[in-house]
Amino acid sequence: METYVIHVTKQCNCDCLYCYEKDKTSQYTWEEIKGFIDNIVKYRTSNEFAIEFLGGEPLLAWNYVRQSYEYLESIPDINVPSYCITTNGTIMTEKIVNYLSKNKKISFAASMDGHLHANQLRVFKESRKNTYETVMKNIAYLRGFGVEASIHIVSHPYNIAYLSDSIDHLYRNGIRYIDIGTVETTMQIDEAYCDRFIKELDIVSQRIADGTYKGLHVGVLEWLKPYSDVRTYIRDPETGKTIGESYGRSGNDVTDTNNIYNIQKCGEKTKTSEMIYYIRKTVYDNHQRRLNLVQP
Ligand code: SF4
């Protein structure tokens, strides 16, 4: 499904050591965000699409997340079946948790790189402390209100050896939806990283197949992101700020309207992107083969 990403602030309370964000200061007005939403709706190629809120840290601009959701829900003839807040997981208030518990179309995806040691590059800006404990506390708080968080693990050469242990740890702490990405732009990945990625996910795949992890969903094992899934950055031509992104879509919509926004498509094949595609395809294929063998 076509997914549009709305940036609600570029500010962030963290300073992860591999952060790829160049702009960590821009803020937006409601008029800018509403204008982007209006253009998504005006130029849509389908009445059904998904929305993701991103930053910086989107929960620093919670009011814009809420306002965007309510605005989109009030527009007739469109159907947004899912909204996702992609957050660093460190910010939670009673107001947010109450709202999420009543609006189940909005999901909460926290970026955290596994257990305490695997998460050592994700730190708060001021204190430089690892975010692990705060994120786990917030996930437990959400669960108390019936909201389940998913975890997005960013893997890199310094935590790849912890990957299967991290997934085990998260599973034992009640997490059932995990996805895994790779640092692409700010760190170099090499063959040792790729070999370990495959090995670690093979361990997880085996445990899923033998029934150890009942109810666990690991995105990279269940779904192969197509190579053609080009991410498009959408920038305001006057301010130069990235106002949004899109991915998983076919074209001819707001992401092709260079007369309104500056569009940058990031689909170029590089050695790194080819390595990442190869390891993702390998673990996906291995897992599907393994499941077929255990199914009667
Ligand atoms: S949470 Fe970390 S990776 Fe994300 S924008 Fe903030 S510093 Fe960068």
Coordinates of C-alpha atoms and ligand atoms in Angstrom, one line a residue:
M1 CA 0.0 0.0 0.0
E2 CA 1.1 3.5 -0.7
T3 CA 2.5 5.1 2.5
Y4 CA 3.0 8.8 3.1
V5 CA 5.3 10.0 5.8
I6 CA 4.6 13.2 7.5
H7 CA 7.4 15.0 9.3
V8 CA 6.0 16.9 12.3
T9 CA 9.3 18.3 13.7
K10 CA 13.0 17.8 13.0
Q11 CA 14.0 18.4 16.6
C12 CA 15.0 15.4 18.7
N13 CA 15.8 14.8 22.4
C14 CA 18.3 12.1 21.5
D15 CA 21.7 12.0 19.8
C16 CA 22.2 8.5 18.5
L17 CA 25.7 8.0 17.4
Y18 CA 24.7 6.7 13.9
C19 CA 22.0 9.3 13.4
Y20 CA 21.6 10.1 9.7
E21 CA 19.5 13.2 10.2
K22 CA 21.3 16.4 9.0
D23 CA 18.5 18.8 9.9
K24 CA 17.9 18.5 13.7
T25 CA 16.4 21.9 14.3
S26 CA 13.5 22.7 11.8
Q27 CA 10.0 23.0 13.1
Y28 CA 6.8 23.2 11.1
T29 CA 3.6 25.2 11.2
W30 CA 0.2 23.6 11.1
E31 CA -0.3 25.4 7.7
E32 CA 2.7 23.6 6.3
I33 CA 1.6 20.2 7.5
K34 CA -2.0 20.7 6.5
G35 CA -0.9 21.9 3.1
F36 CA 1.1 18.7 2.6
I37 CA -1.9 16.6 3.7
D38 CA -4.2 18.5 1.3
N39 CA -1.7 17.7 -1.5
I40 CA -1.5 14.0 -0.6
V41 CA -5.3 13.9 -0.8
K42 CA -5.6 16.0 -3.9
Y43 CA -3.0 14.0 -5.9
R44 CA -3.7 10.5 -4.5
T45 CA -3.8 7.6 -7.0
S46 CA -5.8 5.5 -4.6
N47 CA -8.4 6.3 -2.0
E48 CA -6.7 4.0 0.4
F49 CA -3.2 4.8 1.8
A50 CA -1.2 4.5 5.0
I51 CA 0.3 7.4 7.1
E52 CA 3.5 7.4 9.1
F53 CA 4.5 10.2 11.5
L54 CA 8.3 10.8 11.7
G55 CA 10.8 13.4 12.9
G56 CA 13.3 14.1 14.4
E57 CA 11.2 12.8 17.3
P58 CA 7.5 13.1 16.3
L59 CA 6.2 13.0 19.9
L60 CA 7.9 16.3 20.6
A61 CA 5.2 17.6 18.3
W62 CA 2.4 15.4 19.6
N63 CA -0.3 18.1 18.9
Y64 CA 0.5 18.0 15.2
V65 CA 0.3 14.1 15.2
R66 CA -3.1 14.3 16.8
Q67 CA -4.3 17.2 14.6
S68 CA -3.1 15.5 11.4
Y69 CA -4.9 12.2 12.4
E70 CA -8.1 14.0 13.2
Y71 CA -7.9 16.1 10.0
L72 CA -7.3 13.0 7.8
E73 CA -10.1 11.1 9.6
S74 CA -12.5 14.0 8.8
I75 CA -11.9 13.9 5.0
P76 CA -14.6 12.1 3.1
D77 CA -13.9 9.5 0.3
I78 CA -10.5 8.5 1.6
N79 CA -9.6 5.5 3.8
V80 CA -6.5 5.5 5.9
P81 CA -6.5 2.0 7.6
S82 CA -3.4 2.6 9.6
Y83 CA -1.3 5.3 11.1
C84 CA 2.1 4.7 12.6
I85 CA 4.1 6.9 14.9
T86 CA 7.8 6.0 14.4
T87 CA 9.4 7.2 17.6
N88 CA 12.5 6.8 19.6
G89 CA 10.2 5.6 22.4
T90 CA 11.5 7.9 25.1
I91 CA 8.6 10.3 25.4
M92 CA 5.3 9.3 26.9
T93 CA 2.6 11.3 28.7
E94 CA -0.8 10.4 30.2
K95 CA -2.4 12.5 27.4
I96 CA -0.7 10.5 24.7
V97 CA -1.3 7.1 26.2
N98 CA -5.0 7.9 26.8
Y99 CA -5.4 9.0 23.2
L100 CA -3.6 6.0 21.8
S101 CA -5.7 3.6 23.9
K102 CA -8.9 5.1 22.4
N103 CA -7.6 5.4 18.8
K104 CA -6.5 2.0 17.8
K105 CA -5.8 2.8 14.2
I106 CA -2.6 4.5 15.4
S107 CA 0.3 2.2 16.1
F108 CA 3.4 2.9 18.1
A109 CA 6.7 1.7 16.6
A110 CA 9.7 2.4 18.9
S111 CA 13.3 2.4 17.6
M112 CA 15.4 0.5 20.0
D113 CA 18.3 -1.7 19.1
G114 CA 17.7 -4.7 21.4
H115 CA 18.9 -5.3 25.0
L116 CA 20.9 -2.8 27.0
H117 CA 24.2 -3.5 25.4
A118 CA 22.9 -3.7 21.8
N119 CA 21.3 -0.3 22.3
Q120 CA 24.4 1.5 23.4
L121 CA 24.6 3.9 20.5
R122 CA 21.1 5.2 21.2
V123 CA 21.6 7.9 23.8
F124 CA 19.8 11.0 25.2
K125 CA 21.2 14.3 23.9
E126 CA 21.6 15.9 27.4
S127 CA 22.6 13.1 29.7
R128 CA 24.3 10.8 27.1
K129 CA 22.5 7.9 28.8
N130 CA 21.4 4.8 26.9
T131 CA 17.7 5.1 26.1
Y132 CA 17.0 1.4 26.8
E133 CA 15.4 1.7 30.3
T134 CA 13.2 4.6 29.4
V135 CA 11.9 2.9 26.3
M136 CA 11.2 -0.3 28.2
K137 CA 9.4 1.6 30.9
N138 CA 7.2 3.4 28.3
I139 CA 6.3 0.2 26.5
A140 CA 5.2 -1.3 29.8
Y141 CA 3.2 1.9 30.6
L142 CA 1.5 1.6 27.2
R143 CA 0.7 -2.0 27.7
G144 CA -1.1 -1.2 30.9
F145 CA -3.5 0.8 28.7
G146 CA -3.9 -2.0 26.1
V147 CA -1.5 -0.5 23.6
E148 CA 1.1 -2.9 22.2
A149 CA 4.3 -1.3 20.8
S150 CA 6.4 -2.8 18.0
I151 CA 10.2 -2.4 18.0
H152 CA 12.4 -1.4 15.2
I153 CA 15.9 -2.6 15.7
V154 CA 18.7 -0.8 13.8
S155 CA 21.5 -3.2 13.3
H156 CA 25.1 -2.2 12.6
P157 CA 28.6 -3.7 13.0
Y158 CA 28.7 -3.0 16.8
N159 CA 25.5 -4.8 17.8
I160 CA 25.0 -7.4 15.1
A161 CA 26.5 -10.1 17.3
Y162 CA 23.7 -9.5 19.8
L163 CA 20.8 -9.7 17.4
S164 CA 19.3 -13.1 18.3
D165 CA 19.9 -12.5 22.0
S166 CA 18.2 -9.1 21.7
I167 CA 15.2 -10.6 19.9
D168 CA 15.0 -13.3 22.6
H169 CA 15.2 -10.6 25.3
L170 CA 12.4 -8.5 23.7
Y171 CA 10.2 -11.6 23.3
R172 CA 10.6 -12.5 26.9
N173 CA 9.6 -8.9 27.7
G174 CA 6.3 -9.3 25.8
I175 CA 7.2 -7.7 22.5
R176 CA 5.6 -9.6 19.6
Y177 CA 6.3 -7.3 16.6
I178 CA 9.9 -6.6 15.7
D179 CA 11.5 -5.3 12.5
I180 CA 15.2 -5.0 11.7
G181 CA 17.0 -2.4 9.6
T182 CA 20.6 -1.7 8.8
V183 CA 22.5 1.5 9.2
E184 CA 23.3 2.4 5.6
T185 CA 24.6 5.9 5.4
T186 CA 26.6 6.8 8.5
M187 CA 28.5 3.5 9.1
Q188 CA 30.2 1.1 6.8
I189 CA 28.9 -2.5 6.6
D190 CA 31.1 -5.3 5.5
E191 CA 31.1 -9.0 4.8
A192 CA 31.5 -9.9 8.5
Y193 CA 28.4 -7.9 9.3
C194 CA 26.5 -9.6 6.5
D195 CA 27.5 -13.1 7.5
R196 CA 26.6 -12.4 11.1
F197 CA 23.2 -10.9 10.1
I198 CA 22.3 -14.1 8.2
K199 CA 23.6 -16.3 11.1
E200 CA 21.8 -14.4 13.8
L201 CA 18.4 -14.5 11.9
D202 CA 18.9 -18.1 11.1
I203 CA 18.9 -18.8 14.9
V204 CA 15.7 -16.7 15.3
S205 CA 14.1 -18.5 12.3
Q206 CA 14.8 -21.9 13.8
R207 CA 13.3 -20.9 17.1
I208 CA 10.1 -19.6 15.4
A209 CA 9.9 -22.9 13.3
D210 CA 10.3 -25.1 16.4
G211 CA 7.6 -23.2 18.3
T212 CA 9.8 -21.4 20.9
Y213 CA 8.5 -18.0 19.9
K214 CA 4.7 -18.3 19.7
G215 CA 3.1 -15.2 18.3
L216 CA 6.3 -13.5 17.3
H217 CA 6.4 -11.6 14.1
V218 CA 9.8 -10.6 12.7
G219 CA 9.3 -8.3 9.7
V220 CA 12.4 -9.2 7.8
L221 CA 11.5 -13.0 8.0
E222 CA 7.9 -12.5 6.8
W223 CA 8.2 -9.9 4.1
L224 CA 10.8 -9.1 1.5
K225 CA 11.0 -5.4 0.7
P226 CA 11.1 -5.1 -3.1
Y227 CA 14.3 -3.5 -4.6
S228 CA 12.0 -1.3 -6.6
D229 CA 10.5 0.2 -3.4
V230 CA 12.0 3.7 -3.9
R231 CA 11.8 6.2 -1.0
T232 CA 11.0 9.7 -2.1
Y233 CA 11.8 12.8 -0.1
I234 CA 9.5 15.7 -0.5
R235 CA 11.0 19.1 0.2
D236 CA 9.4 22.6 0.5
P237 CA 11.1 24.6 -2.3
E238 CA 10.9 27.8 -0.3
T239 CA 12.3 26.7 3.0
G240 CA 14.2 23.6 1.8
K241 CA 12.8 21.6 4.7
T242 CA 11.9 18.0 4.1
I243 CA 8.2 18.0 4.7
G244 CA 7.5 14.3 4.0
E245 CA 8.4 11.1 2.3
S246 CA 6.7 8.3 0.5
Y247 CA 7.4 4.7 -0.2
G248 CA 5.8 1.6 -1.6
R249 CA 3.9 3.6 -4.2
S250 CA 3.5 3.7 -8.0
G251 CA 3.9 7.4 -9.0
N252 CA 1.7 10.1 -10.6
D253 CA 0.7 11.6 -7.3
V254 CA 2.1 14.2 -4.9
T255 CA 5.6 12.6 -5.2
D256 CA 5.7 13.5 -8.9
T257 CA 4.6 17.1 -8.5
N258 CA 7.9 18.9 -8.9
N259 CA 6.0 22.1 -9.5
I260 CA 4.8 22.1 -5.8
Y261 CA 7.6 20.4 -4.0
N262 CA 11.2 19.4 -4.7
I263 CA 11.2 15.7 -5.1
Q264 CA 14.3 13.5 -4.5
K265 CA 14.0 9.8 -5.3
C266 CA 16.5 7.5 -3.5
G267 CA 16.5 4.3 -5.5
E268 CA 20.0 4.2 -6.8
K269 CA 21.7 0.9 -6.6
T270 CA 24.9 1.0 -4.6
K271 CA 27.3 -1.7 -3.3
T272 CA 25.8 -1.2 0.2
S273 CA 22.1 -1.3 -1.0
E274 CA 22.9 -4.5 -3.0
M275 CA 24.5 -6.1 0.1
I276 CA 21.5 -5.2 2.2
Y277 CA 19.1 -6.6 -0.4
Y278 CA 21.1 -9.8 -0.6
I279 CA 21.1 -10.5 3.2
R280 CA 17.4 -9.7 3.5
K281 CA 16.5 -12.0 0.6
T282 CA 18.7 -14.7 2.1
V283 CA 17.1 -14.7 5.5
Y284 CA 13.6 -14.4 4.1
D285 CA 14.2 -17.3 1.7
N286 CA 15.8 -19.4 4.4
H287 CA 12.9 -18.8 6.7
Q288 CA 10.2 -19.5 4.1
R289 CA 12.0 -22.8 3.2
R290 CA 12.2 -23.8 6.9
L291 CA 8.5 -23.1 7.5
N292 CA 7.6 -25.2 4.4
L293 CA 9.6 -28.1 5.8
V294 CA 7.9 -28.0 9.2
Q295 CA 4.4 -27.6 7.8
P296 CA 2.5 -30.8 7.2
Ligands
SF4_1 S1 16.1 9.3 17.7 FE1 18.3 9.1 17.2 S2 18.3 8.4 15.0 FE2 16.3 9.3 15.4 S3 16.5 11.5 14.8 FE3 16.9 11.3 17.1 S4 19.1 11.1 17.2 FE4 18.6 10.7 15.1

